[in-house]
Amino acid sequence: MAINENLLGGPAPTHLPDDPEPRELLASGTAPAEVAAKYPASSLVWAQLSDDAFEAGRVVESYAYARTGYHRGLDALRRAGWKGHGPVPFEHEPNRGFLRALHALARAAQAIGEQDEYERCTVFLRDSSPTAADTLS
């Protein structure tokens, strides 16, 4: 039996490849919009833009940023072998950008009255990573 074998028979966890440059630029204080212009495929950058817009009361803008990060993350997950379901562990740092964007999309959807999308994203987040759902909420 392999050490990381899934005994429940579900899909193996998806681990996105590391992309440290956007994370390092954000950590150094570079403006998220500048980082997004340089690394538009980074879900992390779009999640940060969404968080910043939400905190400033720009909810529709937050929604748009979160949706971009979510879709960039779905693209990355598919490239990493994800088949539309299964664990996306928060413990694996490169997955956090997607999970943050998914959380931000749920939050913004709820704020603009998109209840169905809020519920779908909330369930998707919990199904992908209970740790992310607990940590980000």
PDB file of C-alpha atoms in Angstrom, residues 14-111:
ATOM      1  CA  THR A  14      -4.511  18.108  -6.032  1.00  0.00           C
ATOM      2  CA  HIS A  15      -1.361  20.071  -5.345  1.00  0.00           C
ATOM      3  CA  LEU A  16      -0.770  23.069  -7.577  1.00  0.00           C
ATOM      4  CA  PRO A  17       2.811  23.794  -8.587  1.00  0.00           C
ATOM      5  CA  ASP A  18       4.537  26.494  -6.603  1.00  0.00           C
ATOM      6  CA  ASP A  19       4.621  29.975  -8.120  1.00  0.00           C
ATOM      7  CA  PRO A  20       6.567  31.955  -5.504  1.00  0.00           C
ATOM      8  CA  GLU A  21       7.106  35.207  -7.401  1.00  0.00           C
ATOM      9  CA  PRO A  22       3.610  36.697  -6.956  1.00  0.00           C
ATOM     10  CA  ARG A  23       3.560  35.624  -3.293  1.00  0.00           C
ATOM     11  CA  GLU A  24       6.968  37.185  -2.673  1.00  0.00           C
ATOM     12  CA  LEU A  25       6.058  40.424  -4.436  1.00  0.00           C
ATOM     13  CA  LEU A  26       2.862  40.755  -2.389  1.00  0.00           C
ATOM     14  CA  ALA A  27       4.769  39.994   0.820  1.00  0.00           C
ATOM     15  CA  SER A  28       7.311  42.697  -0.041  1.00  0.00           C
ATOM     16  CA  GLY A  29       4.555  45.296  -0.336  1.00  0.00           C
ATOM     17  CA  THR A  30       4.254  45.528  -4.113  1.00  0.00           C
ATOM     18  CA  ALA A  31       0.801  46.801  -5.074  1.00  0.00           C
ATOM     19  CA  PRO A  32      -1.504  43.878  -5.940  1.00  0.00           C
ATOM     20  CA  ALA A  33      -2.584  45.545  -9.213  1.00  0.00           C
ATOM     21  CA  GLU A  34       1.062  45.739 -10.268  1.00  0.00           C
ATOM     22  CA  VAL A  35       1.572  42.071  -9.401  1.00  0.00           C
ATOM     23  CA  ALA A  36      -1.618  41.099 -11.278  1.00  0.00           C
ATOM     24  CA  ALA A  37      -0.381  42.907 -14.366  1.00  0.00           C
ATOM     25  CA  LYS A  38       2.856  40.917 -14.226  1.00  0.00           C
ATOM     26  CA  TYR A  39       1.302  37.566 -13.136  1.00  0.00           C
ATOM     27  CA  PRO A  40      -2.305  37.534 -14.388  1.00  0.00           C
ATOM     28  CA  ALA A  41      -2.601  33.753 -13.991  1.00  0.00           C
ATOM     29  CA  SER A  42      -2.039  33.957 -10.222  1.00  0.00           C
ATOM     30  CA  SER A  43      -5.208  33.281  -8.231  1.00  0.00           C
ATOM     31  CA  LEU A  44      -3.452  34.625  -5.162  1.00  0.00           C
ATOM     32  CA  VAL A  45      -3.118  38.103  -6.656  1.00  0.00           C
ATOM     33  CA  TRP A  46      -6.784  38.228  -7.685  1.00  0.00           C
ATOM     34  CA  ALA A  47      -7.825  37.010  -4.233  1.00  0.00           C
ATOM     35  CA  GLN A  48      -5.793  39.822  -2.665  1.00  0.00           C
ATOM     36  CA  LEU A  49      -7.365  42.393  -4.983  1.00  0.00           C
ATOM     37  CA  SER A  50     -10.788  40.995  -4.055  1.00  0.00           C
ATOM     38  CA  ASP A  51     -10.039  41.200  -0.330  1.00  0.00           C
ATOM     39  CA  ASP A  52      -8.790  44.775  -0.651  1.00  0.00           C
ATOM     40  CA  ALA A  53     -11.850  45.859  -2.647  1.00  0.00           C
ATOM     41  CA  PHE A  54     -14.225  44.141  -0.217  1.00  0.00           C
ATOM     42  CA  GLU A  55     -12.600  45.785   2.791  1.00  0.00           C
ATOM     43  CA  ALA A  56     -12.964  49.158   1.038  1.00  0.00           C
ATOM     44  CA  GLY A  57     -16.688  48.558   0.437  1.00  0.00           C
ATOM     45  CA  ARG A  58     -16.310  48.002  -3.315  1.00  0.00           C
ATOM     46  CA  VAL A  59     -18.295  44.773  -3.345  1.00  0.00           C
ATOM     47  CA  VAL A  60     -18.986  44.504  -7.083  1.00  0.00           C
ATOM     48  CA  GLU A  61     -15.292  45.060  -7.783  1.00  0.00           C
ATOM     49  CA  SER A  62     -14.469  42.426  -5.162  1.00  0.00           C
ATOM     50  CA  TYR A  63     -16.809  40.000  -6.909  1.00  0.00           C
ATOM     51  CA  ALA A  64     -15.140  40.610 -10.281  1.00  0.00           C
ATOM     52  CA  TYR A  65     -11.638  40.118  -8.883  1.00  0.00           C
ATOM     53  CA  ALA A  66     -12.700  36.970  -7.032  1.00  0.00           C
ATOM     54  CA  ARG A  67     -14.346  35.519 -10.134  1.00  0.00           C
ATOM     55  CA  THR A  68     -11.149  36.114 -12.115  1.00  0.00           C
ATOM     56  CA  GLY A  69      -9.041  34.411  -9.432  1.00  0.00           C
ATOM     57  CA  TYR A  70     -11.494  31.534  -9.230  1.00  0.00           C
ATOM     58  CA  HIS A  71     -11.379  30.880 -12.969  1.00  0.00           C
ATOM     59  CA  ARG A  72      -7.587  31.222 -13.108  1.00  0.00           C
ATOM     60  CA  GLY A  73      -7.463  28.688 -10.277  1.00  0.00           C
ATOM     61  CA  LEU A  74      -9.790  26.256 -12.042  1.00  0.00           C
ATOM     62  CA  ASP A  75      -7.520  26.438 -15.087  1.00  0.00           C
ATOM     63  CA  ALA A  76      -4.465  25.695 -12.915  1.00  0.00           C
ATOM     64  CA  LEU A  77      -6.230  22.832 -11.123  1.00  0.00           C
ATOM     65  CA  ARG A  78      -7.192  21.215 -14.415  1.00  0.00           C
ATOM     66  CA  ARG A  79      -3.614  21.513 -15.677  1.00  0.00           C
ATOM     67  CA  ALA A  80      -2.539  19.786 -12.442  1.00  0.00           C
ATOM     68  CA  GLY A  81      -4.830  16.821 -13.161  1.00  0.00           C
ATOM     69  CA  TRP A  82      -7.914  17.786 -11.146  1.00  0.00           C
ATOM     70  CA  LYS A  83     -11.095  16.269 -12.624  1.00  0.00           C
ATOM     71  CA  GLY A  84     -13.689  18.616 -11.150  1.00  0.00           C
ATOM     72  CA  HIS A  85     -13.810  17.269  -7.609  1.00  0.00           C
ATOM     73  CA  GLY A  86     -11.607  16.068  -4.820  1.00  0.00           C
ATOM     74  CA  PRO A  87      -9.387  17.557  -2.157  1.00  0.00           C
ATOM     75  CA  VAL A  88      -7.450  20.775  -2.741  1.00  0.00           C
ATOM     76  CA  PRO A  89      -5.547  20.968   0.548  1.00  0.00           C
ATOM     77  CA  PHE A  90      -5.124  24.384   2.158  1.00  0.00           C
ATOM     78  CA  GLU A  91      -2.041  22.989   3.852  1.00  0.00           C
ATOM     79  CA  HIS A  92      -0.276  23.065   0.457  1.00  0.00           C
ATOM     80  CA  GLU A  93       0.551  26.765   0.172  1.00  0.00           C
ATOM     81  CA  PRO A  94       0.309  27.016  -3.647  1.00  0.00           C
ATOM     82  CA  ASN A  95      -3.372  25.945  -3.359  1.00  0.00           C
ATOM     83  CA  ARG A  96      -4.210  28.882  -1.094  1.00  0.00           C
ATOM     84  CA  GLY A  97      -4.642  31.448  -3.868  1.00  0.00           C
ATOM     85  CA  PHE A  98      -7.416  29.411  -5.464  1.00  0.00           C
ATOM     86  CA  LEU A  99      -9.048  28.656  -2.129  1.00  0.00           C
ATOM     87  CA  ARG A 100      -8.880  32.316  -1.088  1.00  0.00           C
ATOM     88  CA  ALA A 101     -10.434  33.361  -4.411  1.00  0.00           C
ATOM     89  CA  LEU A 102     -13.207  30.791  -3.954  1.00  0.00           C
ATOM     90  CA  HIS A 103     -13.884  32.095  -0.446  1.00  0.00           C
ATOM     91  CA  ALA A 104     -13.840  35.696  -1.703  1.00  0.00           C
ATOM     92  CA  LEU A 105     -16.280  34.795  -4.473  1.00  0.00           C
ATOM     93  CA  ALA A 106     -18.679  33.270  -1.956  1.00  0.00           C
ATOM     94  CA  ARG A 107     -18.408  36.309   0.309  1.00  0.00           C
ATOM     95  CA  ALA A 108     -18.964  38.817  -2.503  1.00  0.00           C
ATOM     96  CA  ALA A 109     -21.790  36.764  -4.007  1.00  0.00           C
ATOM     97  CA  GLN A 110     -23.586  36.806  -0.680  1.00  0.00           C
ATOM     98  CA  ALA A 111     -23.045  40.565  -0.368  1.00  0.00           C
TER      99      ALA A 111
END
